[in-house]
PDB file of C-alpha atoms in Angstrom:
ATOM      1  CA  UNK T   1       0.000   0.000   0.000  1.00 85.00           C
ATOM      2  CA  UNK T   2       1.424   3.372  -1.027  1.00 91.00           C
ATOM      3  CA  UNK T   3       1.731   6.340   1.315  1.00 92.00           C
ATOM      4  CA  UNK T   4      -1.217   7.979  -0.454  1.00 92.00           C
ATOM      5  CA  UNK T   5      -3.418   4.891  -0.134  1.00 93.00           C
ATOM      6  CA  UNK T   6      -2.464   4.501   3.515  1.00 95.00           C
ATOM      7  CA  UNK T   7      -3.402   8.120   4.326  1.00 96.00           C
ATOM      8  CA  UNK T   8      -6.681   7.841   2.440  1.00 95.00           C
ATOM      9  CA  UNK T   9      -7.593   4.565   4.168  1.00 96.00           C
ATOM     10  CA  UNK T  10      -6.777   5.852   7.664  1.00 97.00           C
ATOM     11  CA  UNK T  11      -8.691   9.051   6.983  1.00 97.00           C
ATOM     12  CA  UNK T  12     -11.760   7.047   5.905  1.00 96.00           C
ATOM     13  CA  UNK T  13     -11.522   5.100   9.172  1.00 97.00           C
ATOM     14  CA  UNK T  14     -11.400   8.371  11.143  1.00 96.00           C
ATOM     15  CA  UNK T  15     -14.337   9.728   9.150  1.00 97.00           C
ATOM     16  CA  UNK T  16     -16.710   6.797   9.743  1.00 97.00           C
ATOM     17  CA  UNK T  17     -17.960   7.817  13.205  1.00 98.00           C
ATOM     18  CA  UNK T  18     -17.933  11.512  12.245  1.00 98.00           C
ATOM     19  CA  UNK T  19     -20.193  11.102   9.208  1.00 97.00           C
ATOM     20  CA  UNK T  20     -22.571   8.908  11.215  1.00 97.00           C
ATOM     21  CA  UNK T  21     -22.823  11.617  13.862  1.00 97.00           C
ATOM     22  CA  UNK T  22     -23.683  14.284  11.289  1.00 97.00           C
ATOM     23  CA  UNK T  23     -25.992  12.200   9.095  1.00 97.00           C
ATOM     24  CA  UNK T  24     -23.842  12.212   5.965  1.00 97.00           C
ATOM     25  CA  UNK T  25     -21.815   9.564   4.153  1.00 95.00           C
ATOM     26  CA  UNK T  26     -18.290   9.358   2.801  1.00 96.00           C
ATOM     27  CA  UNK T  27     -18.236   9.679  -0.967  1.00 94.00           C
ATOM     28  CA  UNK T  28     -14.459   9.664  -1.400  1.00 94.00           C
ATOM     29  CA  UNK T  29     -11.166  10.626   0.227  1.00 96.00           C
ATOM     30  CA  UNK T  30      -8.086  11.665  -1.697  1.00 95.00           C
ATOM     31  CA  UNK T  31      -4.585  12.761  -0.763  1.00 96.00           C
ATOM     32  CA  UNK T  32      -2.915  14.587  -3.650  1.00 95.00           C
ATOM     33  CA  UNK T  33      -0.054  16.935  -4.375  1.00 95.00           C
ATOM     34  CA  UNK T  34      -0.879  19.953  -6.505  1.00 96.00           C
ATOM     35  CA  UNK T  35       2.056  22.220  -7.218  1.00 95.00           C
ATOM     36  CA  UNK T  36       4.024  22.440  -3.991  1.00 96.00           C
ATOM     37  CA  UNK T  37       1.000  21.791  -1.735  1.00 96.00           C
ATOM     38  CA  UNK T  38      -0.528  18.570  -0.449  1.00 96.00           C
ATOM     39  CA  UNK T  39      -4.312  18.323  -0.094  1.00 97.00           C
ATOM     40  CA  UNK T  40      -6.347  15.900   1.968  1.00 97.00           C
ATOM     41  CA  UNK T  41      -9.847  16.042   0.525  1.00 97.00           C
ATOM     42  CA  UNK T  42     -12.902  14.399   2.005  1.00 97.00           C
ATOM     43  CA  UNK T  43     -16.015  14.365  -0.148  1.00 96.00           C
ATOM     44  CA  UNK T  44     -19.270  13.843   1.727  1.00 97.00           C
ATOM     45  CA  UNK T  45     -22.810  13.324   0.496  1.00 94.00           C
ATOM     46  CA  UNK T  46     -26.384  12.681   1.649  1.00 93.00           C
ATOM     47  CA  UNK T  47     -29.800  12.390   0.073  1.00 89.00           C
ATOM     48  CA  UNK T  48     -30.770  15.849  -1.140  1.00 88.00           C
ATOM     49  CA  UNK T  49     -27.127  16.993  -1.076  1.00 90.00           C
ATOM     50  CA  UNK T  50     -24.871  18.429   1.585  1.00 94.00           C
ATOM     51  CA  UNK T  51     -24.809  22.051   2.674  1.00 96.00           C
ATOM     52  CA  UNK T  52     -22.117  24.334   4.060  1.00 96.00           C
ATOM     53  CA  UNK T  53     -23.031  23.467   7.662  1.00 97.00           C
ATOM     54  CA  UNK T  54     -22.523  19.748   6.939  1.00 97.00           C
ATOM     55  CA  UNK T  55     -19.091  20.508   5.492  1.00 97.00           C
ATOM     56  CA  UNK T  56     -18.141  22.773   8.414  1.00 97.00           C
ATOM     57  CA  UNK T  57     -19.202  20.238  11.048  1.00 98.00           C
ATOM     58  CA  UNK T  58     -17.364  17.355   9.400  1.00 98.00           C
ATOM     59  CA  UNK T  59     -14.302  19.509   8.689  1.00 98.00           C
ATOM     60  CA  UNK T  60     -13.972  20.642  12.323  1.00 98.00           C
ATOM     61  CA  UNK T  61     -14.447  17.136  13.710  1.00 98.00           C
ATOM     62  CA  UNK T  62     -12.070  15.585  11.164  1.00 98.00           C
ATOM     63  CA  UNK T  63      -9.444  18.274  11.780  1.00 97.00           C
ATOM     64  CA  UNK T  64      -9.560  17.537  15.521  1.00 97.00           C
ATOM     65  CA  UNK T  65      -9.274  13.782  14.906  1.00 97.00           C
ATOM     66  CA  UNK T  66      -6.358  14.279  12.516  1.00 97.00           C
ATOM     67  CA  UNK T  67      -4.570  16.431  15.103  1.00 96.00           C
ATOM     68  CA  UNK T  68      -4.884  13.617  17.662  1.00 96.00           C
ATOM     69  CA  UNK T  69      -3.841  10.808  15.290  1.00 95.00           C
ATOM     70  CA  UNK T  70      -1.122  12.875  13.528  1.00 94.00           C
ATOM     71  CA  UNK T  71      -0.175  10.205  10.955  1.00 96.00           C
ATOM     72  CA  UNK T  72       0.547  12.574   8.037  1.00 96.00           C
ATOM     73  CA  UNK T  73       4.000  14.137   8.512  1.00 94.00           C
ATOM     74  CA  UNK T  74       3.697  16.509   5.528  1.00 92.00           C
ATOM     75  CA  UNK T  75       2.003  19.890   5.804  1.00 95.00           C
ATOM     76  CA  UNK T  76      -1.343  19.626   3.981  1.00 96.00           C
ATOM     77  CA  UNK T  77      -4.538  21.532   3.374  1.00 97.00           C
ATOM     78  CA  UNK T  78      -7.737  19.839   4.573  1.00 97.00           C
ATOM     79  CA  UNK T  79     -10.821  20.291   2.412  1.00 97.00           C
ATOM     80  CA  UNK T  80     -14.277  18.852   3.070  1.00 97.00           C
ATOM     81  CA  UNK T  81     -16.879  19.310   0.337  1.00 95.00           C
ATOM     82  CA  UNK T  82     -19.629  17.793  -1.758  1.00 93.00           C
ATOM     83  CA  UNK T  83     -18.544  15.697  -4.746  1.00 91.00           C
ATOM     84  CA  UNK T  84     -20.635  18.063  -6.924  1.00 87.00           C
ATOM     85  CA  UNK T  85     -23.234  17.448  -9.598  1.00 84.00           C
ATOM     86  CA  UNK T  86     -20.780  16.207 -12.223  1.00 84.00           C
ATOM     87  CA  UNK T  87     -19.122  13.890  -9.707  1.00 89.00           C
ATOM     88  CA  UNK T  88     -16.399  11.503 -10.738  1.00 91.00           C
ATOM     89  CA  UNK T  89     -17.349   7.838 -10.457  1.00 93.00           C
ATOM     90  CA  UNK T  90     -14.182   6.189  -9.155  1.00 89.00           C
ATOM     91  CA  UNK T  91     -15.385   3.240  -7.131  1.00 90.00           C
ATOM     92  CA  UNK T  92     -17.850   0.407  -7.627  1.00 93.00           C
ATOM     93  CA  UNK T  93     -20.151   1.943  -5.004  1.00 91.00           C
ATOM     94  CA  UNK T  94     -20.292   5.136  -7.118  1.00 92.00           C
ATOM     95  CA  UNK T  95     -21.167   3.155 -10.240  1.00 94.00           C
ATOM     96  CA  UNK T  96     -23.796   1.147  -8.341  1.00 94.00           C
ATOM     97  CA  UNK T  97     -25.577   4.317  -7.183  1.00 90.00           C
ATOM     98  CA  UNK T  98     -25.412   5.739 -10.712  1.00 92.00           C
ATOM     99  CA  UNK T  99     -26.955   2.846 -12.653  1.00 94.00           C
ATOM    100  CA  UNK T 100     -29.616   4.292 -14.949  1.00 93.00           C
ATOM    101  CA  UNK T 101     -28.055   7.768 -14.807  1.00 92.00           C
ATOM    102  CA  UNK T 102     -26.513   9.743 -17.664  1.00 93.00           C
ATOM    103  CA  UNK T 103     -22.716   9.564 -17.665  1.00 95.00           C
ATOM    104  CA  UNK T 104     -19.894  10.900 -19.777  1.00 94.00           C
ATOM    105  CA  UNK T 105     -16.382   9.615 -19.966  1.00 94.00           C
ATOM    106  CA  UNK T 106     -13.062   9.876 -21.717  1.00 95.00           C
ATOM    107  CA  UNK T 107     -10.826   7.055 -22.803  1.00 95.00           C
ATOM    108  CA  UNK T 108      -7.046   7.043 -22.802  1.00 96.00           C
ATOM    109  CA  UNK T 109      -6.916   6.285 -26.522  1.00 94.00           C
ATOM    110  CA  UNK T 110      -9.480   6.603 -29.307  1.00 93.00           C
ATOM    111  CA  UNK T 111     -12.172   3.941 -29.578  1.00 90.00           C
ATOM    112  CA  UNK T 112     -13.868   3.951 -32.987  1.00 89.00           C
ATOM    113  CA  UNK T 113     -12.225   7.317 -33.669  1.00 92.00           C
ATOM    114  CA  UNK T 114     -13.333   9.085 -30.483  1.00 93.00           C
ATOM    115  CA  UNK T 115     -12.086   9.538 -26.925  1.00 94.00           C
ATOM    116  CA  UNK T 116     -15.306  11.016 -25.505  1.00 94.00           C
ATOM    117  CA  UNK T 117     -18.534   9.117 -24.921  1.00 93.00           C
ATOM    118  CA  UNK T 118     -21.874   9.697 -23.216  1.00 92.00           C
ATOM    119  CA  UNK T 119     -24.907   7.594 -22.458  1.00 92.00           C
ATOM    120  CA  UNK T 120     -26.944   5.921 -19.758  1.00 93.00           C
ATOM    121  CA  UNK T 121     -24.978   3.696 -17.386  1.00 95.00           C
ATOM    122  CA  UNK T 122     -26.533   0.252 -17.813  1.00 95.00           C
ATOM    123  CA  UNK T 123     -24.074  -2.115 -16.116  1.00 95.00           C
ATOM    124  CA  UNK T 124     -20.558  -2.582 -14.838  1.00 95.00           C
ATOM    125  CA  UNK T 125     -18.315  -5.303 -13.496  1.00 95.00           C
ATOM    126  CA  UNK T 126     -14.669  -5.446 -12.487  1.00 94.00           C
ATOM    127  CA  UNK T 127     -13.515  -5.294 -16.114  1.00 95.00           C
ATOM    128  CA  UNK T 128     -16.193  -3.444 -18.101  1.00 95.00           C
ATOM    129  CA  UNK T 129     -18.694  -0.582 -18.165  1.00 95.00           C
ATOM    130  CA  UNK T 130     -21.815  -0.750 -20.350  1.00 95.00           C
ATOM    131  CA  UNK T 131     -23.647   2.340 -21.548  1.00 95.00           C
ATOM    132  CA  UNK T 132     -26.691   2.826 -23.743  1.00 92.00           C
ATOM    133  CA  UNK T 133     -26.160   5.457 -26.406  1.00 85.00           C
ATOM    134  CA  UNK T 134     -29.144   6.974 -28.196  1.00 73.00           C
ATOM    135  CA  UNK T 135     -29.038   6.586 -31.955  1.00 66.00           C
ATOM    136  CA  UNK T 136     -31.120   8.378 -34.529  1.00 58.00           C
ATOM    137  CA  UNK T 137     -31.745   6.299 -37.595  1.00 52.00           C
ATOM    138  CA  UNK T 138     -34.519   6.883 -40.124  1.00 46.00           C
ATOM    139  CA  UNK T 139     -36.350   9.201 -37.741  1.00 48.00           C
ATOM    140  CA  UNK T 140     -36.639   6.634 -34.963  1.00 52.00           C
ATOM    141  CA  UNK T 141     -34.855   6.755 -31.668  1.00 62.00           C
ATOM    142  CA  UNK T 142     -33.005   3.535 -31.000  1.00 70.00           C
ATOM    143  CA  UNK T 143     -30.647   2.608 -28.224  1.00 74.00           C
ATOM    144  CA  UNK T 144     -27.297   0.987 -28.851  1.00 85.00           C
ATOM    145  CA  UNK T 145     -25.482  -0.607 -25.921  1.00 90.00           C
ATOM    146  CA  UNK T 146     -21.712  -0.370 -25.898  1.00 92.00           C
ATOM    147  CA  UNK T 147     -19.267  -2.114 -23.634  1.00 94.00           C
ATOM    148  CA  UNK T 148     -15.967  -0.489 -22.711  1.00 95.00           C
ATOM    149  CA  UNK T 149     -13.008  -1.942 -20.835  1.00 94.00           C
ATOM    150  CA  UNK T 150     -12.583  -0.182 -17.499  1.00 94.00           C
ATOM    151  CA  UNK T 151      -8.817  -0.155 -18.046  1.00 94.00           C
ATOM    152  CA  UNK T 152      -9.392   2.019 -21.153  1.00 94.00           C
ATOM    153  CA  UNK T 153     -11.458   4.655 -19.285  1.00 95.00           C
ATOM    154  CA  UNK T 154      -9.478   7.645 -18.046  1.00 95.00           C
ATOM    155  CA  UNK T 155     -12.382   9.311 -16.213  1.00 95.00           C
ATOM    156  CA  UNK T 156     -16.112   8.719 -15.874  1.00 96.00           C
ATOM    157  CA  UNK T 157     -18.536  11.182 -14.295  1.00 94.00           C
ATOM    158  CA  UNK T 158     -22.200  11.968 -14.048  1.00 93.00           C
ATOM    159  CA  UNK T 159     -23.291  14.000 -17.050  1.00 91.00           C
ATOM    160  CA  UNK T 160     -24.904  17.362 -16.478  1.00 80.00           C
ATOM    161  CA  UNK T 161     -26.659  17.181 -19.832  1.00 67.00           C
ATOM    162  CA  UNK T 162     -26.761  14.642 -22.639  1.00 56.00           C
TER     163      UNK T 162
END
């Protein structure tokens, strides 16, 4: 397990009782370096969406817990926020919640001449993602299902409009 993965995992463990207390759930945790700064980001969510008070409460409680545990030696900036409307779908639990939703994604290399795709998320497994793409042929709307290898997908997120 890398340093990054270790920090993210320990932070998720610290977050579990905090999110339960405040009635939210963990969407994702990431530890990244951007420029010369490190960021520890906790994304939280709940039905109907989170608000600024949810973020403040979780941020204060998490900051206190991190101060006690003190397992990250680097200076970092703590951010607690919503994953947003066009949220990235990184984990299986994100894909599961998004079945039937409109998604857009980019592939690392062109597939059938394109690197950008959009459609309705129909299915996924450990190796593939299936979307339904609308097709207009002879004035009728048809749906074409396409299967993509997960290893070929650079990023997949909820679509704001298709």
